[in-house]
CSV table of C-alpha atoms in Angstrom, one decimal:
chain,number,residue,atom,x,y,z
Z,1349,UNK,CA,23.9,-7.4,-20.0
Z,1350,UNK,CA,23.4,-3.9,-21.2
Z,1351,UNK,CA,21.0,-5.4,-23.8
Z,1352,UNK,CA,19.2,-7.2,-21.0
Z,1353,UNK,CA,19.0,-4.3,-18.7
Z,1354,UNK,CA,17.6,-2.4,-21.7
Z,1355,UNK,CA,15.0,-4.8,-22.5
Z,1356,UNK,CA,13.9,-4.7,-18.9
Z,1357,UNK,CA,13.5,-1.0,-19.2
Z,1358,UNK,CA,11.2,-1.4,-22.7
Z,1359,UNK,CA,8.9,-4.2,-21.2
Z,1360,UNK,CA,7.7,-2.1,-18.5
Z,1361,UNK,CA,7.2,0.7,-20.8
Z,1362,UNK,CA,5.2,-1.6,-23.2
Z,1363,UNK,CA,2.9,-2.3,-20.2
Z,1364,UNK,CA,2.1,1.1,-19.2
Z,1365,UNK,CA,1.4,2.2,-23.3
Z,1366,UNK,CA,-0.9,-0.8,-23.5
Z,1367,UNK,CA,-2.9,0.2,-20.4
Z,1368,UNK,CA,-3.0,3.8,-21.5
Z,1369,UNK,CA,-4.5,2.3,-25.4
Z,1370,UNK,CA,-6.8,0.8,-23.2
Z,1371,UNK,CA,-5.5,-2.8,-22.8
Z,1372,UNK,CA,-7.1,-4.9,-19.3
Z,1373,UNK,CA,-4.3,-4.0,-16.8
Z,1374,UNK,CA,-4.4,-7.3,-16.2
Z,1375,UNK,CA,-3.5,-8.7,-19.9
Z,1376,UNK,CA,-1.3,-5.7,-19.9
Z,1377,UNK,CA,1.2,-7.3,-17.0
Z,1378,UNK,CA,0.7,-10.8,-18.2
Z,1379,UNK,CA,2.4,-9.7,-21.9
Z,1380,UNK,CA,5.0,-7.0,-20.5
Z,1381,UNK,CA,6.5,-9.9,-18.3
Z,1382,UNK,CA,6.6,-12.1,-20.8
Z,1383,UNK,CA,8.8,-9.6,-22.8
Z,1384,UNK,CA,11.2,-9.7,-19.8
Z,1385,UNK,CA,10.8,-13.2,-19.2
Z,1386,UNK,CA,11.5,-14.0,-22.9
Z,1387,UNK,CA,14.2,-11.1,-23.5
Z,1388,UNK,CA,16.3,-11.9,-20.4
Z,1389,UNK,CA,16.5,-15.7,-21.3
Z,1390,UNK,CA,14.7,-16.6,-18.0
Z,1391,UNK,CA,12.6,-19.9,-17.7
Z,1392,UNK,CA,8.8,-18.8,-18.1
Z,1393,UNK,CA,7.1,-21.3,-15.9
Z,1394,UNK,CA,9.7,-20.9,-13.2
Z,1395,UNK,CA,10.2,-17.0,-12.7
Z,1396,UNK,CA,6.5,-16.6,-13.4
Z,1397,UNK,CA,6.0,-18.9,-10.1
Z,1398,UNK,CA,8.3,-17.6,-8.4
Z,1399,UNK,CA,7.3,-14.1,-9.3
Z,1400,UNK,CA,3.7,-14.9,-8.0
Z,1401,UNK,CA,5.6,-16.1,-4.8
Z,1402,UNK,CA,7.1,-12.9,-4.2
Z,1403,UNK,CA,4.2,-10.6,-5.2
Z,1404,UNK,CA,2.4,-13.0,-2.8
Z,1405,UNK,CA,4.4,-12.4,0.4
Z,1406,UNK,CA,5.1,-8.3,-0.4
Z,1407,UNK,CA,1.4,-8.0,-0.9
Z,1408,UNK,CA,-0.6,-10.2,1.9
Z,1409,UNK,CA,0.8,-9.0,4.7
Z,1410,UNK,CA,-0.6,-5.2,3.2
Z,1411,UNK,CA,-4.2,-6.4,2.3
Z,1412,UNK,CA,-5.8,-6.2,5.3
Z,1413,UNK,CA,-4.9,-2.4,5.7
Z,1414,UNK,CA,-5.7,-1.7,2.3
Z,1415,UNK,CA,-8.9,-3.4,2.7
Z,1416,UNK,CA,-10.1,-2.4,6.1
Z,1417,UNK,CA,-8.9,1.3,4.9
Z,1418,UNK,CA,-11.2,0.8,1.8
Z,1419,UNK,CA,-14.3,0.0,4.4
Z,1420,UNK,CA,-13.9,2.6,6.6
Z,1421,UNK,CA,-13.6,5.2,3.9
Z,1422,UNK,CA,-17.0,4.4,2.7
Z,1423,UNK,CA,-18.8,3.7,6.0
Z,1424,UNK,CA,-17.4,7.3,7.0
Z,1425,UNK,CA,-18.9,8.5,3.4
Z,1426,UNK,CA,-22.1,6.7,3.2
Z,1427,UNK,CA,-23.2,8.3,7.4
Z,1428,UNK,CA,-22.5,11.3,6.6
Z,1429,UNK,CA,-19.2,11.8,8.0
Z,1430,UNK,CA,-16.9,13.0,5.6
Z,1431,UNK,CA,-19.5,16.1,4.7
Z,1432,UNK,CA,-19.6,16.7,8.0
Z,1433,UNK,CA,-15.1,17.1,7.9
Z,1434,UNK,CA,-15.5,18.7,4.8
Z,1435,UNK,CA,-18.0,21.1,6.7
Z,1436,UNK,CA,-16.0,22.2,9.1
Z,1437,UNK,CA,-12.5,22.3,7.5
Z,1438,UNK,CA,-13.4,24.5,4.9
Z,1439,UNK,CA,-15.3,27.3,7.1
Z,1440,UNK,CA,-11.9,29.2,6.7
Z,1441,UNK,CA,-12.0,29.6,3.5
Z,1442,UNK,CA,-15.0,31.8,3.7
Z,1443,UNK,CA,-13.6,34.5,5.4
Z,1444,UNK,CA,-11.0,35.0,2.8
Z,1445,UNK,CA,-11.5,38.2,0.6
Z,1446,UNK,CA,-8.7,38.3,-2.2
Z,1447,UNK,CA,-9.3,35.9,-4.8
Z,1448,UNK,CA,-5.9,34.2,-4.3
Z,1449,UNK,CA,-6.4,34.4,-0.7
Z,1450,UNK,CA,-9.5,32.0,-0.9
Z,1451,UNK,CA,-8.0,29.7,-3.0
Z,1452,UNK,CA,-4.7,29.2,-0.8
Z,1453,UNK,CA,-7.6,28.8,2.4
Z,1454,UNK,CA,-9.6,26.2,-0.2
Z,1455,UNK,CA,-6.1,24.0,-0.9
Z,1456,UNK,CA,-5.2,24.0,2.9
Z,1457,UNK,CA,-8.7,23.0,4.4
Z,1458,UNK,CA,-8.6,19.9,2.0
Z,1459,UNK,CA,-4.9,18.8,2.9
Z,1460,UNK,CA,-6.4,19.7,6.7
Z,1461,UNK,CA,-9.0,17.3,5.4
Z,1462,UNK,CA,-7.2,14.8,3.9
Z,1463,UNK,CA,-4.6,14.5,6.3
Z,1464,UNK,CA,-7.4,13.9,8.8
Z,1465,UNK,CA,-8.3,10.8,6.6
Z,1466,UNK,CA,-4.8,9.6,6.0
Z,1467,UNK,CA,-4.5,9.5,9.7
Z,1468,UNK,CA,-7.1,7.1,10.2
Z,1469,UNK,CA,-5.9,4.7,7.5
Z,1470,UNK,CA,-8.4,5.4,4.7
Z,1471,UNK,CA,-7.6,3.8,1.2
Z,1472,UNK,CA,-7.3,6.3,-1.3
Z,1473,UNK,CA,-9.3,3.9,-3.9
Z,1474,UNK,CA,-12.5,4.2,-1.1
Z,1475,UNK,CA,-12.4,8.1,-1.3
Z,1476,UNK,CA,-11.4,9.1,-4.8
Z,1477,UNK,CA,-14.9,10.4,-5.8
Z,1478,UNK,CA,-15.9,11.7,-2.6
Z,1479,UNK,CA,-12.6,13.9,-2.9
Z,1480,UNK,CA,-13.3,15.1,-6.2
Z,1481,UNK,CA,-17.1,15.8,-5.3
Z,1482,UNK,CA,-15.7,18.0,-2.2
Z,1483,UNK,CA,-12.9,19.0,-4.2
Z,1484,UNK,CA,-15.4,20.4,-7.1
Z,1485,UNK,CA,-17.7,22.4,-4.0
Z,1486,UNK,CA,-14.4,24.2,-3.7
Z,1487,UNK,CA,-13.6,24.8,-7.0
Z,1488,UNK,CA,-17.2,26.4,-7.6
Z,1489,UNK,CA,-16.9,28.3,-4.3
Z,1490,UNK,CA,-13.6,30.0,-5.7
Z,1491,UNK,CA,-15.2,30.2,-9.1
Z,1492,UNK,CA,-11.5,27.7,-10.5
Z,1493,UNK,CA,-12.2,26.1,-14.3
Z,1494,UNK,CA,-12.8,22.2,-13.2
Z,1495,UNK,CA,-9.9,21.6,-15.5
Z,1496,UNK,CA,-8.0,21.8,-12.4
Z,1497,UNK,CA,-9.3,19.4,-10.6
Z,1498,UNK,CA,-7.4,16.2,-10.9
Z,1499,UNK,CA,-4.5,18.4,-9.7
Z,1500,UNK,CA,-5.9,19.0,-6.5
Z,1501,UNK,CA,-7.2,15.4,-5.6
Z,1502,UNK,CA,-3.8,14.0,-7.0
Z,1503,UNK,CA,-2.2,16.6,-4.8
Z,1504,UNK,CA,-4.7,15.4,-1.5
Z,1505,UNK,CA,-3.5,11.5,-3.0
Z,1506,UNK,CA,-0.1,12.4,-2.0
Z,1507,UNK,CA,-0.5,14.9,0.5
Z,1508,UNK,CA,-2.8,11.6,2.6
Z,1509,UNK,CA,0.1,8.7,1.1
Z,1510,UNK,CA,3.2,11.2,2.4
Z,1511,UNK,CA,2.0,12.0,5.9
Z,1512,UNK,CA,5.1,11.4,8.3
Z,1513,UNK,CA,4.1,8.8,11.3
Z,1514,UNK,CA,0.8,7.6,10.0
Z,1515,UNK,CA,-0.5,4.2,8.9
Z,1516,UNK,CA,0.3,4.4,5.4
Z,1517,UNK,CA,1.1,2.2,2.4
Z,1518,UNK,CA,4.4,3.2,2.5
Z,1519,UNK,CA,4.9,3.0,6.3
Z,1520,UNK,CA,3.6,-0.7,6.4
Z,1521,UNK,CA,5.7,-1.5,3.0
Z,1522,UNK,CA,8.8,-0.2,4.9
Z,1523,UNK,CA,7.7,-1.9,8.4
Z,1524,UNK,CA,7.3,-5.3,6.4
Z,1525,UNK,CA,10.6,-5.4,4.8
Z,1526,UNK,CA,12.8,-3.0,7.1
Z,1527,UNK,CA,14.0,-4.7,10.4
Z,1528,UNK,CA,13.7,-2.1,13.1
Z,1529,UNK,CA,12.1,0.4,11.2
Z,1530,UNK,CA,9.5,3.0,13.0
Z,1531,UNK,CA,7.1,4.7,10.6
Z,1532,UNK,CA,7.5,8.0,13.9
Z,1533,UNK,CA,10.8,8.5,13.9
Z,1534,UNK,CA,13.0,11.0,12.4
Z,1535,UNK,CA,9.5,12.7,12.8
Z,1536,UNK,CA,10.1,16.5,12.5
Z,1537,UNK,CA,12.4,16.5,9.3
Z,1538,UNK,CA,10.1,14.3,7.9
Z,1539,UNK,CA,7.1,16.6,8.8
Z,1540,UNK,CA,9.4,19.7,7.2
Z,1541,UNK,CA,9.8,18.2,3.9
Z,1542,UNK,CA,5.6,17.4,3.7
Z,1543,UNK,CA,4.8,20.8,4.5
Z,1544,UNK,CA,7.4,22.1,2.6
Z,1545,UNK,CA,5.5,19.7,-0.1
Z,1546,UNK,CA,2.0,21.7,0.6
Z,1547,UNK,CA,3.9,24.7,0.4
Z,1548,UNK,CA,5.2,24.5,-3.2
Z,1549,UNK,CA,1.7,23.3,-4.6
Z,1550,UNK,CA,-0.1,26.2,-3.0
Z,1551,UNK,CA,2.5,28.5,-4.6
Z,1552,UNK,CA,2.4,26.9,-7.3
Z,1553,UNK,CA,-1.5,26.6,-8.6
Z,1554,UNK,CA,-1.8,30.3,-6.6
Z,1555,UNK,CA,0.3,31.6,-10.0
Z,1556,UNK,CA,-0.8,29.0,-12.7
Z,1557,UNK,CA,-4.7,29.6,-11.4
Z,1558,UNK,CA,-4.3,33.8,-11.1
Z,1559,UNK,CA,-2.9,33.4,-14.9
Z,1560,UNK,CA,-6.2,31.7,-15.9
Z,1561,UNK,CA,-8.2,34.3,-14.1
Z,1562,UNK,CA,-6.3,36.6,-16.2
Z,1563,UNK,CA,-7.6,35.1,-19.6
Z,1564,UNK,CA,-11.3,34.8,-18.3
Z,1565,UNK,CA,-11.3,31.4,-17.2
Z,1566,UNK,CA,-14.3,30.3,-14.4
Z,1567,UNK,CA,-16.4,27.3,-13.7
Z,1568,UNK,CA,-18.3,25.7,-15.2
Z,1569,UNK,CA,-19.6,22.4,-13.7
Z,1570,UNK,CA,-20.2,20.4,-17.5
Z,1571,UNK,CA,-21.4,17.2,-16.6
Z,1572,UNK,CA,-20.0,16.9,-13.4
Z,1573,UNK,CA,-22.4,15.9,-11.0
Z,1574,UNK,CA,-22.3,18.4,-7.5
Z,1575,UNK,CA,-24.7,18.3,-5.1
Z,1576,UNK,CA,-24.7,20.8,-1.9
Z,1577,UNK,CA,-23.1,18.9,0.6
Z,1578,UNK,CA,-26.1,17.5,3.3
Z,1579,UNK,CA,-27.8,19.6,5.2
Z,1580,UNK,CA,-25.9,19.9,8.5
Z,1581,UNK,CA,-29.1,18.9,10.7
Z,1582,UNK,CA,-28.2,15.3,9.0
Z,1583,UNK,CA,-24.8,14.6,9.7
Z,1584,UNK,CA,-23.2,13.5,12.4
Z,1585,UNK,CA,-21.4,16.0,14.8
Z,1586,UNK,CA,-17.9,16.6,14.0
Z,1587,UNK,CA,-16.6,15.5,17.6
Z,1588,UNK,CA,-18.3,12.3,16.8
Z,1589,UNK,CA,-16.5,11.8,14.0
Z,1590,UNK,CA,-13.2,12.8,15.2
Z,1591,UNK,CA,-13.5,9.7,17.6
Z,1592,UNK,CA,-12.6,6.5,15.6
Z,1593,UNK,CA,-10.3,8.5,14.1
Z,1594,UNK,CA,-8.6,9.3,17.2
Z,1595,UNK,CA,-8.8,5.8,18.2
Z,1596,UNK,CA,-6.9,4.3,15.4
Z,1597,UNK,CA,-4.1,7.5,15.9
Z,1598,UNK,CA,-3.5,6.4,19.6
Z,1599,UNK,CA,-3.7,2.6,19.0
Z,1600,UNK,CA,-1.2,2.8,16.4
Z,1601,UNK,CA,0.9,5.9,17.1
Z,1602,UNK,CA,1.2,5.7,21.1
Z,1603,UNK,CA,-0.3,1.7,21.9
Z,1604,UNK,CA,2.2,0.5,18.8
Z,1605,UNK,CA,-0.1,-2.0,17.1
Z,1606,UNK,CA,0.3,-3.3,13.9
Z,1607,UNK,CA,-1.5,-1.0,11.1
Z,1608,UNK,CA,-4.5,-3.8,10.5
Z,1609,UNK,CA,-5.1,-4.0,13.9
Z,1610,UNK,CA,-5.0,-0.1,14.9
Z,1611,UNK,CA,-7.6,0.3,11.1
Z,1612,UNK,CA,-9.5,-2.2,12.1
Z,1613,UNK,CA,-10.6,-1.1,15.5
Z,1614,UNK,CA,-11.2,1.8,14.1
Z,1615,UNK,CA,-13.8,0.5,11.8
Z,1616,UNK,CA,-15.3,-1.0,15.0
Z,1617,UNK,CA,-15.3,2.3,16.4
Z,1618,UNK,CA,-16.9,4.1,13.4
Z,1619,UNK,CA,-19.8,1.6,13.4
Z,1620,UNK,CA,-20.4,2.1,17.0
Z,1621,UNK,CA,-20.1,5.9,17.0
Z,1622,UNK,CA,-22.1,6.8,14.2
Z,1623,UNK,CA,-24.5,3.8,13.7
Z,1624,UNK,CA,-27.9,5.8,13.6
Z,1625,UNK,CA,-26.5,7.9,11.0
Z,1626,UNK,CA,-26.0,4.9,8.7
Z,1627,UNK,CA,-29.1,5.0,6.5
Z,1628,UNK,CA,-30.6,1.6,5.5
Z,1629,UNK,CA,-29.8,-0.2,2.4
Z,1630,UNK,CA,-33.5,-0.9,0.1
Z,1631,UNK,CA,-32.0,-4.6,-0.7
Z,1632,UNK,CA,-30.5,-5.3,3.4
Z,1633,UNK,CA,-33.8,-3.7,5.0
Z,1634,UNK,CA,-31.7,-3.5,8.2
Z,1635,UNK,CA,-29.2,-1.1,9.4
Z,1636,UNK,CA,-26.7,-3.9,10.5
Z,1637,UNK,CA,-27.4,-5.5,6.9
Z,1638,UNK,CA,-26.4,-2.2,5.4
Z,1639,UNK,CA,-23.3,-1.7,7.2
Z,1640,UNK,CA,-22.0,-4.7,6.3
Z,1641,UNK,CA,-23.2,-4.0,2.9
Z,1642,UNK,CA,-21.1,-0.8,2.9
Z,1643,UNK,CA,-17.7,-2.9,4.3
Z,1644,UNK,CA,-19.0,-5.1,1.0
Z,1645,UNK,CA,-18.3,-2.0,-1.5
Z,1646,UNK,CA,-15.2,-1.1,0.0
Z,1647,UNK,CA,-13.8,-3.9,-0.1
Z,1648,UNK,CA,-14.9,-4.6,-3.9
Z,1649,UNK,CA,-13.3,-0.7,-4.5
Z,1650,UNK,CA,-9.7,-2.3,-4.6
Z,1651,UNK,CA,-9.5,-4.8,-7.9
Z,1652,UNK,CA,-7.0,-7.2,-8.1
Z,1653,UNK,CA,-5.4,-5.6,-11.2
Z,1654,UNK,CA,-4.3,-2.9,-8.8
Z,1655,UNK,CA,-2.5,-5.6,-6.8
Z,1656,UNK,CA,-1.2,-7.5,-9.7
Z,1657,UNK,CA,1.0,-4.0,-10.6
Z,1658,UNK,CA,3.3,-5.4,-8.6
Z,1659,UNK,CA,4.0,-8.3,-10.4
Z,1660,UNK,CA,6.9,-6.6,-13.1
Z,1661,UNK,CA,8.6,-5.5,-10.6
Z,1662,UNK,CA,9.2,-9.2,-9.0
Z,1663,UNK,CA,9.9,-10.4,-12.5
Z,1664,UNK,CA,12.2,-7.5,-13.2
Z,1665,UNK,CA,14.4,-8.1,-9.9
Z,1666,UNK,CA,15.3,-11.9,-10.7
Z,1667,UNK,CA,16.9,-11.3,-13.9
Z,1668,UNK,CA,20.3,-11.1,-13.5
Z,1669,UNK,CA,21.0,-8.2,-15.8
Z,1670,UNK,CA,18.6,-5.6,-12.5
Z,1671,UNK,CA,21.5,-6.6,-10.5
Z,1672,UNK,CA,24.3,-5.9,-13.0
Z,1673,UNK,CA,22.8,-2.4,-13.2
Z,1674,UNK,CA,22.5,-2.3,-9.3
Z,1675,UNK,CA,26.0,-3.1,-9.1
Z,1676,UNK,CA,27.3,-1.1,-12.1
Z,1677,UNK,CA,25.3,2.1,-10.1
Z,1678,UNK,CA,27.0,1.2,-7.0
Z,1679,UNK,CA,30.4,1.4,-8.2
Z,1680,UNK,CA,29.9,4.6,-10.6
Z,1681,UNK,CA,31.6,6.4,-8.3
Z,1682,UNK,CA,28.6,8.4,-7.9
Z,1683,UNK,CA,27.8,8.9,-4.1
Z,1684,UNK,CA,26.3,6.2,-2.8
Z,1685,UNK,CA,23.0,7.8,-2.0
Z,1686,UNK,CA,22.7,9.0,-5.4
Z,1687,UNK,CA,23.2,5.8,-7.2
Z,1688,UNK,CA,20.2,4.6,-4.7
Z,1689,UNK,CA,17.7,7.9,-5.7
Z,1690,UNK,CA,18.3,6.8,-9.3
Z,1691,UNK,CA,17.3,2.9,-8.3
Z,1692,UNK,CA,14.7,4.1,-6.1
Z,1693,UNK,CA,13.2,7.2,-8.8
Z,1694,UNK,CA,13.3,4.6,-11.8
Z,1695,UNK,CA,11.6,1.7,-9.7
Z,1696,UNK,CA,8.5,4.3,-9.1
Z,1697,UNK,CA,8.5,5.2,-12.2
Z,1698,UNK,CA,7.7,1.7,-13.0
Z,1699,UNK,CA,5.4,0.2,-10.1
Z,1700,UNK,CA,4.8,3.5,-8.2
Z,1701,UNK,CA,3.9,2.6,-4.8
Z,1702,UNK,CA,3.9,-1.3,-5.7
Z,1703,UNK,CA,7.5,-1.2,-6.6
Z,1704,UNK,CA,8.2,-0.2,-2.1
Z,1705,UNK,CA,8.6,-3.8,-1.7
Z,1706,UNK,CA,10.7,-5.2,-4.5
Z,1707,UNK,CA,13.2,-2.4,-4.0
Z,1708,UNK,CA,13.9,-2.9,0.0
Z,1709,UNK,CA,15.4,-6.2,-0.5
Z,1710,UNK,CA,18.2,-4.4,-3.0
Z,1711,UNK,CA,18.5,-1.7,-0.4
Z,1712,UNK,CA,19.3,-4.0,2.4
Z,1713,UNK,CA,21.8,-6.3,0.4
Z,1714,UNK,CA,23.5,-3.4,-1.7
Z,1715,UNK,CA,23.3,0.0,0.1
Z,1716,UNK,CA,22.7,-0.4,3.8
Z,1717,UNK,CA,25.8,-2.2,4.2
Z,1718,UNK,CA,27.6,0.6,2.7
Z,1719,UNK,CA,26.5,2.7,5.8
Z,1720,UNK,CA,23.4,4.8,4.2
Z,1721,UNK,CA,20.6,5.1,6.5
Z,1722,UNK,CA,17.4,3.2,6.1
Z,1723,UNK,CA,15.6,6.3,7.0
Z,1724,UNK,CA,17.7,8.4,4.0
Z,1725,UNK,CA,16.1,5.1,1.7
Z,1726,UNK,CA,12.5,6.1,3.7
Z,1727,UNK,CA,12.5,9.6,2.1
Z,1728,UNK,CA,13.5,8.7,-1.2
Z,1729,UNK,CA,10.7,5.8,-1.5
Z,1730,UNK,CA,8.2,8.5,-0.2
Z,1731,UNK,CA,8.9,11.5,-2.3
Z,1732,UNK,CA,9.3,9.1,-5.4
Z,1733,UNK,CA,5.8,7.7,-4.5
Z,1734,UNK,CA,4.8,10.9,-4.7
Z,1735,UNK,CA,6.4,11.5,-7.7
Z,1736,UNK,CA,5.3,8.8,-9.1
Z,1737,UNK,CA,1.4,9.7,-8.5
Z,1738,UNK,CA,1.0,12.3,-11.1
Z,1739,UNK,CA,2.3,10.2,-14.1
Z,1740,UNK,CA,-0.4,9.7,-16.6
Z,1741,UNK,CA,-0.2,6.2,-16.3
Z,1742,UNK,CA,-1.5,6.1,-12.6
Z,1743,UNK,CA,-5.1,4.9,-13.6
Z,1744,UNK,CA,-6.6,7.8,-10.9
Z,1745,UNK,CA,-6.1,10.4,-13.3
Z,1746,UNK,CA,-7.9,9.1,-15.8
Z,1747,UNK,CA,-10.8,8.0,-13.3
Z,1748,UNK,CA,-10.2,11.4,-12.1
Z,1749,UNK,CA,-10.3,13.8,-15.7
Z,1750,UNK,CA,-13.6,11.5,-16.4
Z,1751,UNK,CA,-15.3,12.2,-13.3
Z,1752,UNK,CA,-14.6,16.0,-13.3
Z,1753,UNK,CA,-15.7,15.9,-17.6
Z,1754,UNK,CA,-12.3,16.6,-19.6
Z,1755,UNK,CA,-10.0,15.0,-20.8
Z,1756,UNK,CA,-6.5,14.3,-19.5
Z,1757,UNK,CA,-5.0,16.2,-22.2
Z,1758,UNK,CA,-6.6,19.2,-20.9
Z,1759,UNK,CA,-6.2,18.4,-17.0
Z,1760,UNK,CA,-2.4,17.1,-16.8
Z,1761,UNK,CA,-0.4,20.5,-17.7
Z,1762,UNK,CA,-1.7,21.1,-14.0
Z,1763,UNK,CA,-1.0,17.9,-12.7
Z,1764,UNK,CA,3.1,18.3,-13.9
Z,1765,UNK,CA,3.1,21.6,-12.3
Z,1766,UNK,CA,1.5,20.7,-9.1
Z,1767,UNK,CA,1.8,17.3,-8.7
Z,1768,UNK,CA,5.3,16.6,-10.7
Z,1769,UNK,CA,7.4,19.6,-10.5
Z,1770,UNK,CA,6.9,19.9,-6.6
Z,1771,UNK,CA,7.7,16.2,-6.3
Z,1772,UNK,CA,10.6,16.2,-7.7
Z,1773,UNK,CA,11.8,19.4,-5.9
Z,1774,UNK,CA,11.1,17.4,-2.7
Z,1775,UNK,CA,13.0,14.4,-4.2
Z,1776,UNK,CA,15.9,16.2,-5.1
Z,1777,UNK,CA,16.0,17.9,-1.0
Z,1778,UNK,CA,15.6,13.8,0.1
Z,1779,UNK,CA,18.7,13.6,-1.7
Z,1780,UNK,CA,20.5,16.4,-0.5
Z,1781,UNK,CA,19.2,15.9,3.4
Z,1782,UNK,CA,20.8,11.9,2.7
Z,1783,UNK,CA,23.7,13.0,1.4
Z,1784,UNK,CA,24.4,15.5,4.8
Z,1785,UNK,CA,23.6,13.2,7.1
Z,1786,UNK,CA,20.0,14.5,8.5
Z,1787,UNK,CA,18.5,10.6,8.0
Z,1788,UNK,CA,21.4,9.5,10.4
C-alpha cells in the first residue's frame, strides 16, 4: 500500500509540473489520473466514470454561485462601480505621512475593499485584473516596485475567500457536504483568526517593503497598463453601490437563503440600481443587450479546466491505498486533530480549494465520529485554502506576474512571505484552537 499511497502522491505532483511547463490544464489532469489509475491497479473506464460522477455532484451544486459571482463582478466593473469602492476606500491612505504609514493605510483600504466584494459573492476569476489595476494605483501612490504586486492581490484572493459568515466557496463547499453546518457560526473566533491573518501580512510586507526602500527600489509601471481611475463625475454614487451588496448580505446572512439565490438577487439588484451607468456595448446597440452581454463575459471568465481540478482528487479518494493512509494517520497515535490538519494541509496542497469537497466525506466517516468538531475541520479547510493560494502552481499567479510585467521568479519571494508564511501561521493557530476545544 505504501507504494500505492506513494504513487498517488507523485501523480498529482506530475500534474501540477506539466501545467507549470506549460501543458493544457486539461491534458494535464487527464495524464496525472491516469498515472493513479494505472499505478493503483484501478479499472480505467470504471473509476474514470465514477470519478466524473463525483466531480459532477461536488461541483454543480457550486456553479451557479461561482457563475452568478463571476457576472456580478463584471457588471459592478464594467458601470463603474468598483472605481467608485476603490474611490472611497482608499481616501485614508492619503492622509498618511510616514512612508510605512501609507502603505499599512494602502493594504487595509484594499482588504476594506475586497472584503466588501467577498461579501457580496464576487468570483475571484471576474475581478482578478480589476484588482491588480487598483492594486497597481496603490502601489504608484506609495511609490512600491510592481514586483510586489501579486502579493497583494493574492493576499486580497484570500483575504475575500477567508471572510468568516459570507457566501464563499468554502462556505457553500462546507454547507453542501456538512449536515447542519452554518457558514455564521462560531463567528467571532473565526473573525480573530482573519484579522489576525491581515495583521501578519501588513507586518510583514511593512518590513520586507521598508528593506527595498532601503536599497533604492520605487515604481516603475513597465508595461503595465494604469489608467487614473474614472473621473468621479462618472461613477455611480457609493451609497448606490453599497445597495445590492447589502441586499445579498441580508438575504443570505439574516433571510438564510441558499448562496445562489442570495448572489443572484443581487445581480437583479445591481442591474436595477445602477443601470444608466452601464454604458452600451458597439455590437448590442442597447443597454439591456449590453448588460446581458456583460453577464456573457463573466460567465465565459470561469473555464472548465478550472472546474476539472477537481477531478484528481475524486480519483485519488477511491483507491484504496487514500484510505490506508487515512487510517494509518488515524491510529498514529498522533492527536486526532493533527492527523486531520496533515489530511486536510496535503489535500490543498493538491486541489486547493477543489479538494473542500472530496475531503468532507473522509472527515465525516473517519474523524467526526471520533468527537472532533466540524467547525475545528472548518478552520483547517479555510486556512489551508489559503495556504494553498500562494503556491506557484495556482494559475493566478502567473496571470497575475504577467499582468503586473515580471516574472514569477521575481514576484514569488513576496508571495511566500506574505501569502505562505502568514498562512501557515494561521494554520498552525487552527490547529492549536482544535486541539483546546474553541471549535466545540
Amino acid at each position: 500500500m505504501a507504494f500505492q499511497l506513494c504513487a498517488l502522491i507523485i501523480s498529482v505532483l506530475i500534474i501540477s509540473l506539466l501545467i507549470l511547463k506549460g501543458l493544457h490544464p486539461i491534458l494535464s489532469v487527464i495524464i496525472g489520473c491516469s498515472l493513479m489509475i494505472w499505478t493503483n491497479g484501478l479499472p480505467y473506464a470504471a473509476t474514470f466514470t465514477s470519478g466524473l460522477e463525483s466531480w459532477g455532484a461536488a461541483m454543480m451544486p457550486t456553479i451557479f454561485v461561482t457563475l452568478l459571482g463571476a457576472a456580478f463582478g463584471v457588471l459592478y466593473t464594467k458601470c463603474g462601480a468598483i472605481d467608485s469602492l476603490a474611490r472611497f476606500l482608499m481616501k485614508p491612505s492619503g492622509l498618511m505621512k510616514s512612508a510605512n504609514g501609507k502603505i499599512v493605510m494602502c493594504i487595509l483600504g484594499l482588504v476594506a475593499f475586497r472584503v466588501v466584494l467577498g461579501i457580496a459573492g464576487f468570483a475571484n476569476e471576474a475581478i482578478i485584473v480589476t484588482m491588480l489595476a487598483v492594486s497597481g494605483v496603490i502601489f504608484r501612490t506609495a511609490d512600491v516596485d510592481r514586483r510586489h504586486l501579486p502579493a497583494l492581490t493574492a493576499f486580497a484572493a484570500s483575504v475575500g475567500t477567508c471572510l468568516p459568515g459570507a457566501p464563499t466557496m468554502i462556505n457553500v463547499f462546507l454547507q453542501l457536504n456538512l449536515p447542519g453546518y452554518s457558514a455564521t457560526a462560531y463567528f467571532i473566533p473565526r473573525l480573530i483568526l482573519w484579522i489576525l491573518f491581515v495583521v501578519l501580512f501588513c507586518l510583514f510586507m511593512t518590513i520586507w517593503l521598508a528593506r527595498d526602500r532601503r536599497k533604492g527600489a520605487h515604481f516603475e509601471p513597465g508595461n503595465m497598463i494604469l489608467p487614473e481611475l474614472a473621473d468621479g463625475a462618472k461613477l455611480p454614487p457609493v451609497w448606490l453601490c453599497f445597495i445590492p451588496i447589502l441586499v445579498v448580505i441580508v438575504i443570505y446572512s439574516v433571510v438564510g437563503l441558499d448562496a445562489w439565490i442570495s448572489i443572484g438577487i443581487g445581480v437583479i439588484a445591481a442591474i436595477l440600481c445602477l443601470w444608466k451607468y452601464y454604458p452600451v456595448d458597439e455590437n448590442s446597440k442597447t443597454r439591456f443587450g449590453s448588460v446581458l452581454e456583460y453577464c456573457g463575459q463573466g460567465v465565459m471568465l470561469i473555464p472548465i479546466q478550472l472546474m476539472l481540478m477537481v477531478l484528481p482528487t475524486m480519483i485519488l479518494t477511491q483507491s484504496p491505498a487514500f484510505t490506508w493512509g487515512v487510517e494509518a494517520l488515524a491510529e498514529s497515535g498522533l492527536p486526532m486533530v493533527v492527523s486531520l490538519a496533515i489530511i486536510v494541509l496535503i489535500m490543498m496542497f493538491f486541489a486547493g480549494l477543489g479538494g473542500v469537497p472530496a475531503i468532507c466525506p473522509t472527515f465525516l466517516n473517519v474523524f467526526m465520529p471520533s468527537g472532533i468538531s466540524m467547525y475545528t475541520f472548518a478552520a483547517l479547510v479555510t486556512w489551508g485554502v489559503a495556504f494553498s493560494g500562494g503556491l506557484p502552481t495556482n494559475a493566478s499567479i502567473t496571470v497575475e506576474s504577467n499582468l503586473a510585467d515580471c516574472s514569477v521568479k521575481k514576484t514569488y519571494p513576496s508571495i511566500f512571505i506574505g501569502s505562505i508564511c502568514t498562512a501557515v501561521i494561521l494554520y498552525i493557530l487552527a490547529i492549536l484552537t482544535g486541539l483546546m476545544g474553541v471549535w466545540g
